[in-house]
């Protein structure tokens, strides 16, 4: 007997909707892990554990010349690096570490994406949206309109996306839980409804169809359509209003999937399923997905679209640079200013509109942006010295001040040496 951990209420793991509280939603996860470590060190003879471990014989891996040759060949034929977005925030965080490592081994340069806070996606070759609890974060996901519309436009332009469970729910048109309905990305022609009891729970066995994109479009695969995959599902939601001519990547042999018979909805270059696959458990999905992304990058022109941020204005994407400045002066409108302000979590007041109108008028007359000192001189006369000052102007435009955020909302192009 090397020790025993006594019951301790301080070590309790919080439970809520559908089980344990995920670690990405807990701000004190690291402190809890540290406390567990302290309790173990107090109640377990760690020195004896180490002493016993040292009595084990050393592992002697058998390195053969064939093995060395294989390793050398792998080093010489490293796959081309691809930028793969990984949506990782409080709403989405269900990822297996070995799958993440397998993606990296297949050539993925992982880029963390936050669907709750980011206003647009960075330049990407592909995107992976894992499981999570989008229903718990319906309101903030819906309110991030700019991000949702940018993701939708990229998907329609051909961005390869793999979405599992919570990711599938997020890509739908809407999500309903209890008496609340929220708009989601709208990239998949369906609506999702949460239920009180599980719809699909347990191990699944799937058979790929001819519509499975990673098998029908990827090259040099020894596995043909009809491959059997193993995974698991755990969802309390179901899909409604799905078109009857929808394409599916999988036929369900065991489990429930989307409708009891199919899983893996295929739309554009998206594969979205309720099933969670494992790279080391009967599904080589990481390599196949990366091969698919690599093939699409060489065969389709999606890079230029994927790399340009957008602000969605009245149903149309308006191109901006990475800082939110308009690419074309003629694209400005009051609706653009409203959409850009919403993307920057700024509520426009009459004072904001007065500054925007002044900036646009100044530019029309002088063909250069107004400096802050000119704004102070103008608004001190208009509002009085208590409001017409540098501090108040920066309070109105907290993201970069009136020189940056003000001109951004006014639709004026970024100037060289802007300060």
Short mmCIF file of C-alpha atoms in Angstrom, two decimals:
data_model
loop_
_atom_site.label_atom_id
_atom_site.label_comp_id
_atom_site.label_asym_id
_atom_site.label_seq_id
_atom_site.Cartn_x
_atom_site.Cartn_y
_atom_site.Cartn_z
CA UNK A 1 0.00 0.00 0.00
CA UNK A 2 1.59 3.24 -1.16
CA UNK A 3 -1.17 5.61 -0.16
CA UNK A 4 -4.87 6.46 -0.32
CA UNK A 5 -6.69 9.66 -1.25
CA UNK A 6 -9.25 10.64 1.37
CA UNK A 7 -12.63 12.06 0.43
CA UNK A 8 -12.20 15.80 -0.03
CA UNK A 9 -15.03 18.14 -1.15
CA UNK A 10 -12.42 20.59 -2.45
CA UNK A 11 -11.51 18.06 -5.16
CA UNK A 12 -15.07 17.77 -6.48
CA UNK A 13 -15.53 18.16 -10.23
CA UNK A 14 -18.45 20.40 -11.15
CA UNK A 15 -21.29 18.76 -13.05
CA UNK A 16 -23.92 20.47 -15.13
CA UNK A 17 -25.87 20.07 -18.41
CA UNK A 18 -24.87 16.72 -20.05
CA UNK A 19 -22.14 15.85 -17.57
CA UNK A 20 -18.90 17.27 -16.21
CA UNK A 21 -18.00 20.92 -16.70
CA UNK A 22 -15.44 20.98 -19.56
CA UNK A 23 -12.05 22.31 -18.56
CA UNK A 24 -12.10 25.09 -21.18
CA UNK A 25 -15.14 26.58 -19.43
CA UNK A 26 -13.47 26.61 -16.02
CA UNK A 27 -11.20 29.54 -15.26
CA UNK A 28 -9.70 27.70 -12.28
CA UNK A 29 -8.94 24.34 -13.95
CA UNK A 30 -5.18 24.68 -13.44
CA UNK A 31 -5.64 25.57 -9.77
CA UNK A 32 -7.78 22.46 -9.25
CA UNK A 33 -5.14 20.28 -10.90
CA UNK A 34 -2.50 21.84 -8.65
CA UNK A 35 -4.64 21.15 -5.56
CA UNK A 36 -5.09 17.51 -6.64
CA UNK A 37 -1.32 17.24 -6.95
CA UNK A 38 -0.82 18.64 -3.47
CA UNK A 39 -3.31 16.18 -1.97
CA UNK A 40 -1.67 13.23 -3.74
CA UNK A 41 1.80 14.30 -2.57
CA UNK A 42 0.52 14.55 1.01
CA UNK A 43 -1.21 11.14 1.06
CA UNK A 44 0.92 8.96 -1.25
CA UNK A 45 4.50 7.85 -0.69
CA UNK A 46 5.82 9.30 -3.93
CA UNK A 47 9.43 8.47 -3.06
CA UNK A 48 8.49 4.80 -2.81
CA UNK A 49 6.54 5.01 -6.10
CA UNK A 50 9.69 6.32 -7.80
CA UNK A 51 11.85 3.71 -6.11
CA UNK A 52 9.61 0.90 -7.32
CA UNK A 53 9.54 2.36 -10.83
CA UNK A 54 13.33 2.35 -10.96
CA UNK A 55 13.38 -1.40 -10.31
CA UNK A 56 11.71 -2.04 -13.70
CA UNK A 57 14.11 -3.16 -16.43
CA UNK A 58 14.88 -0.54 -19.10
CA UNK A 59 12.96 -0.72 -22.34
CA UNK A 60 15.09 -1.82 -25.26
CA UNK A 61 13.31 -0.99 -28.53
CA UNK A 62 14.42 -3.13 -31.43
CA UNK A 63 15.73 -0.71 -34.06
CA UNK A 64 16.25 -2.49 -37.35
CA UNK A 65 17.81 -1.21 -40.55
CA UNK A 66 14.38 -1.36 -42.17
CA UNK A 67 13.02 0.84 -39.40
CA UNK A 68 15.84 3.35 -39.87
CA UNK A 69 15.18 3.42 -43.61
CA UNK A 70 11.48 4.07 -43.01
CA UNK A 71 12.26 6.91 -40.60
CA UNK A 72 14.69 8.47 -43.07
CA UNK A 73 12.12 8.21 -45.87
CA UNK A 74 9.52 9.88 -43.68
CA UNK A 75 11.91 12.73 -42.89
CA UNK A 76 12.73 13.22 -46.58
CA UNK A 77 9.06 13.16 -47.60
CA UNK A 78 7.56 15.41 -44.98
CA UNK A 79 4.12 16.59 -46.11
CA UNK A 80 3.59 20.18 -47.16
CA UNK A 81 2.53 22.36 -44.25
CA UNK A 82 -1.10 23.50 -44.28
CA UNK A 83 -2.75 26.10 -42.05
CA UNK A 84 -5.61 24.31 -40.28
CA UNK A 85 -7.90 26.31 -38.02
CA UNK A 86 -8.88 24.67 -34.72
CA UNK A 87 -11.95 26.28 -33.13
CA UNK A 88 -11.06 26.25 -29.45
CA UNK A 89 -12.96 28.36 -26.95
CA UNK A 90 -15.55 27.93 -24.20
CA UNK A 91 -18.16 26.69 -26.69
CA UNK A 92 -15.93 24.20 -28.55
CA UNK A 93 -13.17 22.23 -26.88
CA UNK A 94 -13.78 18.51 -27.35
CA UNK A 95 -10.54 17.38 -29.02
CA UNK A 96 -8.43 14.28 -28.43
CA UNK A 97 -4.75 15.16 -27.97
CA UNK A 98 -3.63 12.22 -30.09
CA UNK A 99 -5.83 13.39 -32.97
CA UNK A 100 -4.33 16.87 -32.71
CA UNK A 101 -0.84 15.32 -32.81
CA UNK A 102 -1.87 13.19 -35.79
CA UNK A 103 -3.02 16.32 -37.65
CA UNK A 104 0.34 17.95 -36.98
CA UNK A 105 2.17 14.80 -38.11
CA UNK A 106 0.18 14.95 -41.36
CA UNK A 107 1.41 18.49 -41.97
CA UNK A 108 -1.03 20.73 -40.09
CA UNK A 109 0.12 24.06 -38.74
CA UNK A 110 -2.67 24.54 -36.22
CA UNK A 111 -4.16 28.01 -35.82
CA UNK A 112 -6.45 28.56 -32.82
CA UNK A 113 -9.79 30.20 -33.67
CA UNK A 114 -12.28 31.67 -31.19
CA UNK A 115 -15.88 31.63 -32.46
CA UNK A 116 -17.01 33.75 -29.51
CA UNK A 117 -14.54 36.62 -29.84
CA UNK A 118 -12.88 36.66 -33.28
CA UNK A 119 -14.53 38.93 -35.85
CA UNK A 120 -13.17 36.93 -38.81
CA UNK A 121 -11.08 33.89 -39.58
CA UNK A 122 -7.37 34.22 -40.32
CA UNK A 123 -5.91 32.88 -43.61
CA UNK A 124 -6.55 29.12 -43.56
CA UNK A 125 -6.33 26.08 -45.83
CA UNK A 126 -8.85 24.08 -43.79
CA UNK A 127 -10.87 24.15 -40.57
CA UNK A 128 -11.70 21.63 -37.83
CA UNK A 129 -14.65 22.38 -35.51
CA UNK A 130 -14.84 19.80 -32.76
CA UNK A 131 -17.50 18.98 -30.24
CA UNK A 132 -18.69 21.21 -27.45
CA UNK A 133 -21.75 22.88 -26.02
CA UNK A 134 -22.96 25.53 -28.50
CA UNK A 135 -26.40 25.43 -26.86
CA UNK A 136 -24.90 26.78 -23.64
CA UNK A 137 -23.36 29.69 -25.57
CA UNK A 138 -26.17 30.33 -28.03
CA UNK A 139 -26.41 34.05 -27.29
CA UNK A 140 -22.72 35.00 -27.69
CA UNK A 141 -22.34 32.75 -30.74
CA UNK A 142 -25.34 34.40 -32.38
CA UNK A 143 -24.22 37.90 -31.46
CA UNK A 144 -20.86 37.39 -33.19
CA UNK A 145 -22.55 38.05 -36.52
CA UNK A 146 -19.39 39.11 -38.36
CA UNK A 147 -17.59 35.84 -37.59
CA UNK A 148 -20.58 33.69 -38.57
CA UNK A 149 -21.03 35.47 -41.90
CA UNK A 150 -17.32 35.35 -42.68
CA UNK A 151 -17.21 31.60 -42.00
CA UNK A 152 -20.29 31.06 -44.16
CA UNK A 153 -18.77 33.00 -47.05
CA UNK A 154 -15.55 30.96 -46.82
CA UNK A 155 -17.46 27.68 -46.81
CA UNK A 156 -19.44 28.77 -49.87
CA UNK A 157 -16.11 29.68 -51.51
CA UNK A 158 -14.82 26.12 -50.95
CA UNK A 159 -12.95 26.11 -47.63
CA UNK A 160 -12.54 22.44 -46.51
CA UNK A 161 -14.17 21.97 -43.10
CA UNK A 162 -14.54 18.97 -40.82
CA UNK A 163 -17.15 19.40 -38.06
CA UNK A 164 -18.05 16.94 -35.32
CA UNK A 165 -21.24 17.10 -33.23
CA UNK A 166 -21.11 20.58 -31.67
CA UNK A 167 -19.44 21.79 -34.85
CA UNK A 168 -22.29 20.34 -36.91
CA UNK A 169 -24.81 22.16 -34.70
CA UNK A 170 -22.96 25.46 -35.10
CA UNK A 171 -22.92 25.24 -38.90
CA UNK A 172 -26.71 24.77 -39.06
CA UNK A 173 -29.19 27.56 -39.79
CA UNK A 174 -30.54 27.72 -36.26
CA UNK A 175 -30.32 26.07 -32.86
CA UNK A 176 -33.31 25.68 -30.55
CA UNK A 177 -33.02 24.83 -26.86
CA UNK A 178 -36.07 25.00 -24.60
CA UNK A 179 -37.88 28.23 -25.53
CA UNK A 180 -34.90 29.95 -27.16
CA UNK A 181 -33.93 29.93 -30.84
CA UNK A 182 -30.65 31.40 -32.07
CA UNK A 183 -29.23 31.89 -35.54
CA UNK A 184 -26.08 29.93 -36.27
CA UNK A 185 -23.73 30.01 -39.29
CA UNK A 186 -26.29 28.84 -41.86
CA UNK A 187 -23.78 26.89 -43.96
CA UNK A 188 -25.79 23.65 -43.61
CA UNK A 189 -29.42 23.56 -44.85
CA UNK A 190 -30.96 22.36 -41.61
CA UNK A 191 -32.06 23.35 -38.12
CA UNK A 192 -31.02 21.74 -34.82
CA UNK A 193 -33.22 21.10 -31.79
CA UNK A 194 -32.05 20.13 -28.30
CA UNK A 195 -34.00 17.47 -26.34
CA UNK A 196 -34.16 16.41 -22.70
CA UNK A 197 -33.04 12.86 -23.45
CA UNK A 198 -30.16 11.58 -25.58
CA UNK A 199 -30.81 10.96 -29.27
CA UNK A 200 -27.56 9.17 -29.97
CA UNK A 201 -25.20 7.80 -27.33
CA UNK A 202 -22.57 5.08 -27.55
CA UNK A 203 -20.28 3.43 -30.06
CA UNK A 204 -21.00 3.82 -33.76
CA UNK A 205 -19.97 1.84 -36.81
CA UNK A 206 -20.16 3.61 -40.15
CA UNK A 207 -19.69 2.60 -43.75
CA UNK A 208 -18.51 5.24 -46.19
CA UNK A 209 -20.56 6.05 -49.27
CA UNK A 210 -19.59 7.28 -52.72
CA UNK A 211 -20.28 10.84 -51.48
CA UNK A 212 -17.58 10.68 -48.79
CA UNK A 213 -15.31 13.49 -50.04
CA UNK A 214 -12.09 12.38 -48.45
CA UNK A 215 -12.25 8.98 -50.17
CA UNK A 216 -13.70 9.89 -53.56
CA UNK A 217 -11.58 12.98 -54.20
CA UNK A 218 -8.31 12.18 -52.43
CA UNK A 219 -5.66 10.45 -54.50
CA UNK A 220 -3.45 7.44 -53.82
CA UNK A 221 -5.72 6.00 -51.16
CA UNK A 222 -5.73 2.27 -50.81
CA UNK A 223 -9.14 2.44 -49.11
CA UNK A 224 -12.11 2.59 -51.45
CA UNK A 225 -15.67 3.74 -50.65
CA UNK A 226 -17.27 1.14 -48.46
CA UNK A 227 -14.61 1.44 -45.76
CA UNK A 228 -15.95 0.69 -42.27
CA UNK A 229 -15.18 3.25 -39.58
CA UNK A 230 -15.57 3.10 -35.83
CA UNK A 231 -16.25 5.98 -33.47
CA UNK A 232 -18.71 7.19 -30.86
CA UNK A 233 -21.55 9.68 -30.49
CA UNK A 234 -23.09 11.58 -27.60
CA UNK A 235 -25.76 14.09 -28.55
CA UNK A 236 -29.09 15.27 -27.18
CA UNK A 237 -29.93 17.15 -30.35
CA UNK A 238 -31.57 16.19 -33.61
CA UNK A 239 -31.75 17.69 -37.10
CA UNK A 240 -34.89 19.11 -38.72
CA UNK A 241 -35.84 20.46 -42.17
CA UNK A 242 -33.03 18.66 -43.97
CA UNK A 243 -33.53 18.52 -47.78
CA UNK A 244 -34.51 15.09 -49.06
CA UNK A 245 -31.69 15.15 -51.62
CA UNK A 246 -28.96 15.69 -49.02
CA UNK A 247 -25.66 13.87 -49.50
CA UNK A 248 -24.11 11.82 -46.71
CA UNK A 249 -20.61 10.47 -46.27
CA UNK A 250 -21.66 7.55 -44.05
CA UNK A 251 -24.28 4.86 -43.84
CA UNK A 252 -24.94 4.03 -40.18
CA UNK A 253 -24.41 0.33 -39.35
CA UNK A 254 -24.58 0.92 -35.59
CA UNK A 255 -25.72 4.04 -33.78
CA UNK A 256 -28.04 6.86 -34.78
CA UNK A 257 -26.10 9.57 -36.59
CA UNK A 258 -28.20 12.31 -38.19
CA UNK A 259 -31.39 10.40 -38.98
CA UNK A 260 -30.87 6.83 -37.79
CA UNK A 261 -29.57 5.71 -41.19
CA UNK A 262 -27.07 8.33 -42.29
CA UNK A 263 -24.36 10.54 -40.84
CA UNK A 264 -21.72 12.88 -42.23
CA UNK A 265 -23.66 15.57 -44.12
CA UNK A 266 -21.69 16.76 -47.16
CA UNK A 267 -22.17 20.36 -48.34
CA UNK A 268 -19.56 22.08 -50.56
CA UNK A 269 -16.25 20.92 -49.01
CA UNK A 270 -17.78 20.40 -45.56
CA UNK A 271 -18.19 17.04 -43.85
CA UNK A 272 -20.29 17.44 -40.69
CA UNK A 273 -21.29 14.51 -38.52
CA UNK A 274 -22.50 13.58 -35.07
CA UNK A 275 -19.89 10.81 -34.93
CA UNK A 276 -16.55 11.44 -33.26
CA UNK A 277 -13.80 9.58 -35.11
CA UNK A 278 -10.43 8.57 -33.64
CA UNK A 279 -7.26 8.57 -35.72
CA UNK A 280 -5.95 5.50 -33.93
CA UNK A 281 -9.18 3.55 -33.50
CA UNK A 282 -10.37 2.32 -36.84
CA UNK A 283 -10.46 5.65 -38.70
CA UNK A 284 -7.44 7.29 -40.34
CA UNK A 285 -9.40 10.51 -40.70
CA UNK A 286 -6.55 12.94 -39.95
CA UNK A 287 -4.38 11.82 -42.86
CA UNK A 288 -7.36 11.58 -45.21
CA UNK A 289 -8.63 15.03 -44.23
CA UNK A 290 -5.18 16.57 -44.72
CA UNK A 291 -4.81 14.89 -48.12
CA UNK A 292 -8.23 16.28 -49.07
CA UNK A 293 -7.25 19.81 -47.98
CA UNK A 294 -3.96 19.53 -49.86
CA UNK A 295 -5.75 18.38 -53.00
CA UNK A 296 -8.28 21.20 -52.81
CA UNK A 297 -5.53 23.76 -52.30
CA UNK A 298 -3.83 22.69 -55.51
CA UNK A 299 -6.98 22.16 -57.58
CA UNK A 300 -9.23 25.03 -56.50
CA UNK A 301 -8.62 28.74 -56.03
CA UNK A 302 -9.86 29.21 -52.49
CA UNK A 303 -6.79 30.90 -51.00
CA UNK A 304 -7.62 34.42 -52.12
CA UNK A 305 -11.14 34.14 -50.75
CA UNK A 306 -10.04 32.50 -47.53
CA UNK A 307 -7.51 35.19 -46.77
CA UNK A 308 -9.71 38.26 -47.19
CA UNK A 309 -11.77 39.37 -44.17
CA UNK A 310 -15.30 40.54 -44.79
CA UNK A 311 -18.00 42.56 -43.13
CA UNK A 312 -21.43 41.25 -44.01
CA UNK A 313 -23.69 44.18 -44.98
CA UNK A 314 -27.31 43.60 -46.01
CA UNK A 315 -26.58 40.08 -47.19
CA UNK A 316 -23.42 40.94 -49.14
CA UNK A 317 -19.77 40.55 -48.05
CA UNK A 318 -17.83 43.82 -48.12
CA UNK A 319 -14.06 43.31 -48.35
CA UNK A 320 -11.83 44.80 -45.65
CA UNK A 321 -8.20 44.34 -44.70
CA UNK A 322 -7.08 42.45 -41.60
CA UNK A 323 -7.70 45.53 -39.41
CA UNK A 324 -11.21 46.20 -40.70
CA UNK A 325 -10.40 49.03 -43.10
CA UNK A 326 -12.39 49.12 -46.33
CA UNK A 327 -10.61 47.91 -49.44
CA UNK A 328 -12.68 50.26 -51.65
CA UNK A 329 -13.85 53.73 -50.61
CA UNK A 330 -17.00 53.39 -52.69
CA UNK A 331 -18.23 50.48 -50.57
CA UNK A 332 -18.95 52.69 -47.55
CA UNK A 333 -22.47 53.17 -46.24
CA UNK A 334 -24.07 53.83 -42.88
CA UNK A 335 -25.00 50.15 -42.83
CA UNK A 336 -21.31 49.30 -43.21
CA UNK A 337 -20.48 51.51 -40.23
CA UNK A 338 -23.19 49.76 -38.20
CA UNK A 339 -21.96 46.30 -39.21
CA UNK A 340 -18.31 47.15 -38.51
CA UNK A 341 -19.25 48.66 -35.14
CA UNK A 342 -21.18 45.50 -34.28
CA UNK A 343 -18.13 43.41 -35.21
CA UNK A 344 -16.04 45.57 -32.84
CA UNK A 345 -18.67 45.40 -30.04
CA UNK A 346 -19.27 49.15 -30.25
CA UNK A 347 -22.72 50.72 -29.82
CA UNK A 348 -23.02 53.79 -32.03
CA UNK A 349 -24.48 56.94 -30.49
CA UNK A 350 -25.28 60.35 -31.95
CA UNK A 351 -21.80 61.50 -30.91
CA UNK A 352 -20.22 58.65 -32.90
CA UNK A 353 -22.21 59.62 -36.00
CA UNK A 354 -21.14 63.25 -35.63
CA UNK A 355 -17.49 62.19 -35.57
CA UNK A 356 -17.98 59.88 -38.56
CA UNK A 357 -19.70 62.65 -40.53
CA UNK A 358 -16.89 65.10 -39.68
CA UNK A 359 -14.17 62.62 -40.72
CA UNK A 360 -15.84 61.95 -44.06
CA UNK A 361 -16.42 65.66 -44.73
CA UNK A 362 -12.83 66.51 -43.79
CA UNK A 363 -11.53 63.84 -46.15
CA UNK A 364 -13.76 65.04 -48.98
CA UNK A 365 -12.36 68.57 -48.60
CA UNK A 366 -8.68 67.86 -47.90
CA UNK A 367 -8.23 64.31 -49.37
CA UNK A 368 -6.33 63.29 -46.22
CA UNK A 369 -7.52 61.97 -42.90
CA UNK A 370 -8.16 64.45 -40.08
CA UNK A 371 -5.58 64.31 -37.32
CA UNK A 372 -6.69 64.18 -33.68
CA UNK A 373 -5.72 67.81 -33.07
CA UNK A 374 -8.11 68.88 -35.85
CA UNK A 375 -10.89 66.80 -34.28
CA UNK A 376 -10.25 68.35 -30.85
CA UNK A 377 -10.37 71.89 -32.33
CA UNK A 378 -13.65 71.11 -34.14
CA UNK A 379 -15.50 69.28 -31.36
CA UNK A 380 -14.35 71.61 -28.56
CA UNK A 381 -16.30 74.32 -30.36
CA UNK A 382 -19.24 71.98 -31.05
CA UNK A 383 -19.48 70.16 -27.70
CA UNK A 384 -17.53 72.42 -25.37
CA UNK A 385 -14.15 71.74 -23.76
CA UNK A 386 -15.50 69.13 -21.32
CA UNK A 387 -16.37 66.75 -24.20
CA UNK A 388 -14.36 68.12 -27.10
CA UNK A 389 -11.04 66.74 -25.89
CA UNK A 390 -8.67 63.88 -26.61
CA UNK A 391 -9.78 61.80 -23.61
CA UNK A 392 -13.47 61.88 -24.54
CA UNK A 393 -12.76 61.10 -28.21
CA UNK A 394 -10.74 58.05 -27.18
CA UNK A 395 -13.57 57.02 -24.84
CA UNK A 396 -15.95 57.09 -27.80
CA UNK A 397 -13.59 54.96 -29.91
CA UNK A 398 -11.80 52.59 -27.50
CA UNK A 399 -10.29 50.32 -30.19
CA UNK A 400 -7.55 52.52 -31.59
CA UNK A 401 -9.05 55.90 -30.84
CA UNK A 402 -10.72 58.30 -33.29
CA UNK A 403 -7.71 58.27 -35.62
CA UNK A 404 -8.00 54.52 -36.23
CA UNK A 405 -11.40 53.23 -35.17
CA UNK A 406 -13.14 56.46 -36.18
CA UNK A 407 -11.66 56.45 -39.68
CA UNK A 408 -12.28 52.72 -39.94
CA UNK A 409 -16.00 53.21 -39.29
CA UNK A 410 -16.03 56.23 -41.58
CA UNK A 411 -14.88 53.98 -44.40
CA UNK A 412 -11.59 55.81 -45.03
CA UNK A 413 -8.61 53.81 -46.21
CA UNK A 414 -5.69 53.23 -43.88
CA UNK A 415 -2.97 55.82 -44.47
CA UNK A 416 0.77 55.28 -44.51
CA UNK A 417 2.32 56.14 -41.16
CA UNK A 418 -1.06 56.35 -39.47
CA UNK A 419 -0.79 57.04 -35.74
#
